[in-house]
PDB file of C-alpha atoms and ligand atoms in Angstrom:
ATOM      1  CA  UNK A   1       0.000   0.000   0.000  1.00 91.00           C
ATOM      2  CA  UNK A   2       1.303   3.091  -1.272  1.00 96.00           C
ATOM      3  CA  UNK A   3       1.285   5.987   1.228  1.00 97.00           C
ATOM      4  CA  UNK A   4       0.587   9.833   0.262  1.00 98.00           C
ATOM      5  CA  UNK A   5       0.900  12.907   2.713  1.00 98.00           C
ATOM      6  CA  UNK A   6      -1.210  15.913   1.234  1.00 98.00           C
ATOM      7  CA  UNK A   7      -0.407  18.561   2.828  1.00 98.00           C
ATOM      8  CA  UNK A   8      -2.049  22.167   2.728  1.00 98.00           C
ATOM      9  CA  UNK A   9      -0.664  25.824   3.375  1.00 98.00           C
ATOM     10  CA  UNK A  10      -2.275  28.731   4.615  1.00 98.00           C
ATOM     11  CA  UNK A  11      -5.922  29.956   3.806  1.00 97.00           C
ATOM     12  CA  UNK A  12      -6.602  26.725   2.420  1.00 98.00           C
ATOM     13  CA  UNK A  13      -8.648  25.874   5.416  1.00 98.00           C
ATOM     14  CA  UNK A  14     -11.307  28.379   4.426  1.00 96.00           C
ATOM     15  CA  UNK A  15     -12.073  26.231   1.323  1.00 97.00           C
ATOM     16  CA  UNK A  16     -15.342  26.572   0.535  1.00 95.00           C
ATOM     17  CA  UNK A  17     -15.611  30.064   2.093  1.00 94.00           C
ATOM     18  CA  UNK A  18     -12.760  31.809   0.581  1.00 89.00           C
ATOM     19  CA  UNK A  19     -13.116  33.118  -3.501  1.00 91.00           C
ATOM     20  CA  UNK A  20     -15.271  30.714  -4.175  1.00 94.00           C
ATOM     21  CA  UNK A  21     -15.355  31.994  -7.862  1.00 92.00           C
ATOM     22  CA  UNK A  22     -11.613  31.580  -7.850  1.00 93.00           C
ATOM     23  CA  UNK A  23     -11.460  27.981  -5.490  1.00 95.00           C
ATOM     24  CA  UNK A  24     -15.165  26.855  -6.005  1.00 92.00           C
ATOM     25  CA  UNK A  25     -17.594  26.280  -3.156  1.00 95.00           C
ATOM     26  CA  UNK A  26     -16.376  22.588  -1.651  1.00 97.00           C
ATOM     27  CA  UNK A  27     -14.711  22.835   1.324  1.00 98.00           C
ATOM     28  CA  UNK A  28     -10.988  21.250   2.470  1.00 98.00           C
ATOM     29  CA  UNK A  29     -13.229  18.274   4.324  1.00 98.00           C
ATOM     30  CA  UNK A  30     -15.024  18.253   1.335  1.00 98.00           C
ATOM     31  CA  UNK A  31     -11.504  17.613  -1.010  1.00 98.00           C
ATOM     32  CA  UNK A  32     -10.164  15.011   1.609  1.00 98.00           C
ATOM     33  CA  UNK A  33     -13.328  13.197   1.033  1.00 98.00           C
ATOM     34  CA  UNK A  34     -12.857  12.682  -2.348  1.00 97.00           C
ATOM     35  CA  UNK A  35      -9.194  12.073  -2.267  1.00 97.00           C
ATOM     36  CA  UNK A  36     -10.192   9.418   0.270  1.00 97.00           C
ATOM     37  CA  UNK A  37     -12.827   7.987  -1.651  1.00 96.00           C
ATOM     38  CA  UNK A  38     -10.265   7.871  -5.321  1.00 94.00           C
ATOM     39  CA  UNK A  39      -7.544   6.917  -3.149  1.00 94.00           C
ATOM     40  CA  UNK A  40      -8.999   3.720  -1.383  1.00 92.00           C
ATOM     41  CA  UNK A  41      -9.889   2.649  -4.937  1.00 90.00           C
ATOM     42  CA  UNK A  42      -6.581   3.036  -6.384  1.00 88.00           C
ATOM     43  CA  UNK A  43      -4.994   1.167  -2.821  1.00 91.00           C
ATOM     44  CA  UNK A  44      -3.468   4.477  -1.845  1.00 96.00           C
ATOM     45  CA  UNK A  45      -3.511   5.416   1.557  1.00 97.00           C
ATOM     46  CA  UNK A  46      -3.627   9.148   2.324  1.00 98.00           C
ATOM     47  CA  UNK A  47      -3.020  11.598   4.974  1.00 98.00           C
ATOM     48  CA  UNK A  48      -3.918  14.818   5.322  1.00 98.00           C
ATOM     49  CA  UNK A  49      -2.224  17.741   7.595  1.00 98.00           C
ATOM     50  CA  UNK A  50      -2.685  21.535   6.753  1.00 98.00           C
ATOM     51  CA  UNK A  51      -1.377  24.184   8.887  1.00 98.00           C
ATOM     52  CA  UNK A  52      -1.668  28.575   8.031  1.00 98.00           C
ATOM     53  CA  UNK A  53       2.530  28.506   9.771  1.00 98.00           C
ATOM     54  CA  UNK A  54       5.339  28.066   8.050  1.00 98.00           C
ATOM     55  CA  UNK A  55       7.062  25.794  10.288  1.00 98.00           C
ATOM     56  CA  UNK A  56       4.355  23.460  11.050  1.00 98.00           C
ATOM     57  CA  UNK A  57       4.501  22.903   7.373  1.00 99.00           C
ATOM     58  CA  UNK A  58       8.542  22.330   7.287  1.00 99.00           C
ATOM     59  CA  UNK A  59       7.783  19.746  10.383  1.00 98.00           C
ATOM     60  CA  UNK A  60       5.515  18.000   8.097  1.00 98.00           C
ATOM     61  CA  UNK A  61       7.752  17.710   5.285  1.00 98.00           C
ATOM     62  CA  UNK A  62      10.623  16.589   7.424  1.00 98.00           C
ATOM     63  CA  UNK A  63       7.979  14.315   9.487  1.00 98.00           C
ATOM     64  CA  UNK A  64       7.060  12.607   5.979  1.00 98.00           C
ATOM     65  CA  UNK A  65       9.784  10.023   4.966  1.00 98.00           C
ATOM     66  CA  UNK A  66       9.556   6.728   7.133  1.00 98.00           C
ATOM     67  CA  UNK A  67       5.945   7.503   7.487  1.00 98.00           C
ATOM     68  CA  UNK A  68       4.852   8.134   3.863  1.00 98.00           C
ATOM     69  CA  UNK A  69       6.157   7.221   0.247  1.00 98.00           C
ATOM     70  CA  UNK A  70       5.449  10.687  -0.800  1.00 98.00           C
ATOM     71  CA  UNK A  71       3.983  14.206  -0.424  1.00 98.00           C
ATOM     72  CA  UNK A  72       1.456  16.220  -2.576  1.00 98.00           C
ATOM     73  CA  UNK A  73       1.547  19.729  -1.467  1.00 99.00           C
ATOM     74  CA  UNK A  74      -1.086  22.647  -1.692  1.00 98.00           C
ATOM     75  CA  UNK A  75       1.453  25.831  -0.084  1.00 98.00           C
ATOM     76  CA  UNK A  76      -1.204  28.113  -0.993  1.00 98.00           C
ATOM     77  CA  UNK A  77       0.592  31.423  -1.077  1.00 98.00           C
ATOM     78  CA  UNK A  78       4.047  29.905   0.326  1.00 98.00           C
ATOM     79  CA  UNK A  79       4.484  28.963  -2.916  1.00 98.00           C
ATOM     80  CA  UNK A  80       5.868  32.056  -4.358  1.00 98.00           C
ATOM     81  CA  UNK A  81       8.137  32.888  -1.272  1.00 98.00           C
ATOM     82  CA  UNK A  82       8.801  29.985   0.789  1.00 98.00           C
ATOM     83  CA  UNK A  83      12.424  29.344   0.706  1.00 98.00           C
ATOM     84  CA  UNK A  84      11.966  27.426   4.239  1.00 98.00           C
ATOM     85  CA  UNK A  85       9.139  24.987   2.736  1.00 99.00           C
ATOM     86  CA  UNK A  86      11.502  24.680  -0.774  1.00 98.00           C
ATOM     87  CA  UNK A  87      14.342  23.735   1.342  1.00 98.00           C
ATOM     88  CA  UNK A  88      12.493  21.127   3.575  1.00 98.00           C
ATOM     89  CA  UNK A  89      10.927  20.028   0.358  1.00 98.00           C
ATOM     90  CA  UNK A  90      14.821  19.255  -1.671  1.00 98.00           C
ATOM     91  CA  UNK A  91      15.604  17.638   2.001  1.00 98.00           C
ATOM     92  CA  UNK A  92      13.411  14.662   1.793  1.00 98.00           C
ATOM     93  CA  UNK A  93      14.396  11.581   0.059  1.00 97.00           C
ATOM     94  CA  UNK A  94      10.349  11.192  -0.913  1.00 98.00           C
ATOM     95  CA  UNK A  95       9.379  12.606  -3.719  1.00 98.00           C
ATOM     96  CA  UNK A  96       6.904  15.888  -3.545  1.00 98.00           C
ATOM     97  CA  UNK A  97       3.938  16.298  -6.162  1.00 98.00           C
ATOM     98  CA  UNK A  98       3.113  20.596  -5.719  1.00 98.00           C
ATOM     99  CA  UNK A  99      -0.277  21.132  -6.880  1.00 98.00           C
ATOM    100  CA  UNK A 100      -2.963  24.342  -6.960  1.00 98.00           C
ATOM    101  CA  UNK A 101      -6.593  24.595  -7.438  1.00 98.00           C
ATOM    102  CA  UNK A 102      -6.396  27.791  -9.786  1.00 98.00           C
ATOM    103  CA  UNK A 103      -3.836  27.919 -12.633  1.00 98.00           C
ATOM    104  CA  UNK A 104      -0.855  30.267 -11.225  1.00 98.00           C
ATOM    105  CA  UNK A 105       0.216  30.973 -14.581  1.00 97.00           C
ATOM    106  CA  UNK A 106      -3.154  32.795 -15.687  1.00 97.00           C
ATOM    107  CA  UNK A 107      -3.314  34.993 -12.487  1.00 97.00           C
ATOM    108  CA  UNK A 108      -1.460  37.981 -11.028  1.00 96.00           C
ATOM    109  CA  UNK A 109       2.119  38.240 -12.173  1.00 97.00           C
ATOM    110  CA  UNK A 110       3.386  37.459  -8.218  1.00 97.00           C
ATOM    111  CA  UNK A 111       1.550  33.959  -9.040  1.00 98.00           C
ATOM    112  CA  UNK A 112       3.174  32.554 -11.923  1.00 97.00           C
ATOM    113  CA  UNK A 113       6.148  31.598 -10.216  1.00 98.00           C
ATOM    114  CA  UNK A 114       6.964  28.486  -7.388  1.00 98.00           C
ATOM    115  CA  UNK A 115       9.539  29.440  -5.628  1.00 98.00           C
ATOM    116  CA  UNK A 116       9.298  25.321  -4.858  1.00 98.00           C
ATOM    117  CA  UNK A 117       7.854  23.366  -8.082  1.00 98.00           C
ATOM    118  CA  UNK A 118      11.430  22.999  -9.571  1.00 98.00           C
ATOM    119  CA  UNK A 119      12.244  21.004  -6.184  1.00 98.00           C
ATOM    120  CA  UNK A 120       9.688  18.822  -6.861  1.00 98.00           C
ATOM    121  CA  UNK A 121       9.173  16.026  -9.628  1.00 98.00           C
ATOM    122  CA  UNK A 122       6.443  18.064 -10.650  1.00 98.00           C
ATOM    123  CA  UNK A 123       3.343  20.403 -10.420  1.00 98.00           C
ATOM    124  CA  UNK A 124      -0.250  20.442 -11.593  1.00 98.00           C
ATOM    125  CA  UNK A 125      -2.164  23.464 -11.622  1.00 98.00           C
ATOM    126  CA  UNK A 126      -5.506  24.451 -12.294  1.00 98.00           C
ATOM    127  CA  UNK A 127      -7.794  21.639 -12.380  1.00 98.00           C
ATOM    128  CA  UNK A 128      -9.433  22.586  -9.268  1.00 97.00           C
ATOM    129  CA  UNK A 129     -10.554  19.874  -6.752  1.00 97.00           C
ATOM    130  CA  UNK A 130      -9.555  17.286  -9.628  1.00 97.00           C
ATOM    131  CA  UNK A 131      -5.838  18.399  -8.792  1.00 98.00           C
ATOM    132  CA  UNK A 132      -5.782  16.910  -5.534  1.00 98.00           C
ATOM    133  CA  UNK A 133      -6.810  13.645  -7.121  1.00 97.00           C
ATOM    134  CA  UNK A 134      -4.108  14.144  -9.898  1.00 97.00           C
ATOM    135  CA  UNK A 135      -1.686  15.063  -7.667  1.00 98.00           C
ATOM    136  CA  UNK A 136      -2.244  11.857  -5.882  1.00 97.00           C
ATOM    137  CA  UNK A 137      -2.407   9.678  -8.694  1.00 96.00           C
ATOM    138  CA  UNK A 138       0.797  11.522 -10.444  1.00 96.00           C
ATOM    139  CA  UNK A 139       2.991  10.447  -6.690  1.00 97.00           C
ATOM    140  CA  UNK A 140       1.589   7.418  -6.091  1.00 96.00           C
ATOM    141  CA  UNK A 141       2.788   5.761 -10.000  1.00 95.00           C
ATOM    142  CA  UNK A 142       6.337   7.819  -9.337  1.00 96.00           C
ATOM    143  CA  UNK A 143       6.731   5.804  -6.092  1.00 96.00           C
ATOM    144  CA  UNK A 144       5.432   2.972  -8.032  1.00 91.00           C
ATOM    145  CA  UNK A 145       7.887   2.968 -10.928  1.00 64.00           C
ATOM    146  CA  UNK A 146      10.630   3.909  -8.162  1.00 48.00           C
ATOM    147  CA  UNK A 147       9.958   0.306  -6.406  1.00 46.00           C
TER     148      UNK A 147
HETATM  149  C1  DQA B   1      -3.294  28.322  -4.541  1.00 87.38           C
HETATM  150  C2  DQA B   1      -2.722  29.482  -5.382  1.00 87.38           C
HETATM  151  C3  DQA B   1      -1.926  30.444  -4.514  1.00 87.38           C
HETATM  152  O1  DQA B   1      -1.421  31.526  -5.301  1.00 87.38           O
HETATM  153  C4  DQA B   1      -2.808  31.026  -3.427  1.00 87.38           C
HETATM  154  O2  DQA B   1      -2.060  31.856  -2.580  1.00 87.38           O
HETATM  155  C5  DQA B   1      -3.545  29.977  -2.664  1.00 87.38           C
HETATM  156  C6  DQA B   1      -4.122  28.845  -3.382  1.00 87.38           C
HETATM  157  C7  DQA B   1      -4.204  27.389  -5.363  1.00 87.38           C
HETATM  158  O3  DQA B   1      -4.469  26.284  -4.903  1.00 87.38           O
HETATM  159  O4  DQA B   1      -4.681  27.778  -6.447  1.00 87.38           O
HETATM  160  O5  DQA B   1      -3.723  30.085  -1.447  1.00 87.38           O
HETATM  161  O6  DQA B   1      -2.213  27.553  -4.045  1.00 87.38           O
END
């Protein structure tokens, strides 16, 4: 059984609430239910931590290997700053799927880039909820083709 950490950055805990024309109107319990739901299906088991503090977030990271195969990561706006969260990202052995709701490249100009995508095997961005389960899907065959 493969094992996938999602892990979610500030603001994202007012899913549902927040922009909705930007995120759409499910919330984060919403998300984890259907990432549960694919997951099970596809004999992925999944975790889900998401914290609005930049540290909690590098203790999850760091927390993951031993305990997970891999990470998909949501860093919300710590995406386009985080040096911290990049760093604890290229320190894990595990490999890191990044992943947004909206498409950062069609958005403001502070948006379009990831300070942490280019430490990771890869992002997907702007599929909303559906990214979660793509992000999923896209760690669990790397960690597949891996062992
Ligand atoms: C986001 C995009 C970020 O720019 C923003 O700060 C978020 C959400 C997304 O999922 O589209 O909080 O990561």
């Amino acid at each position: 059984m493969i094992r996938v950490l999602i892990v979610n950055g500030p603001n994202l805990n007012l899913l549902g609430a927040r922009e909705t024309e930007v995120y759409g109107d499910l919330t984060l319990e919403d998300i984890e239910g259907l990432v549960t739901d694919r997951a099970s299906k596809d004999g992925v088991e999944v975790g889900f931590f998401q914290s609005n503090h930049e540290g909690a977030i590098v203790d999850a990271i760091q927390g993951a290997p031993g305990n997970y195969d891999a990470v998909v990561i949501n860093p919300g706006a710590f995406t386009h700053y985080s040096y911290a969260i990049r760093d604890a990202v290229a320190s894990v052995e595990i490999p890191v799927v990044e992943i947004h709701l909206s498409n950062i490249a069609a958005r403001e100009e502070f948006r379009s880039r990831s300070v942490i995508a280019a430490v990771c095997v890869g992002q997907i961005s702007g599929f909303g909820p559906e990214s979660y389960l793509l992000g999923v899907t896209a760690a669990a065959k790397v960690v597949g083709e891996v062992s």
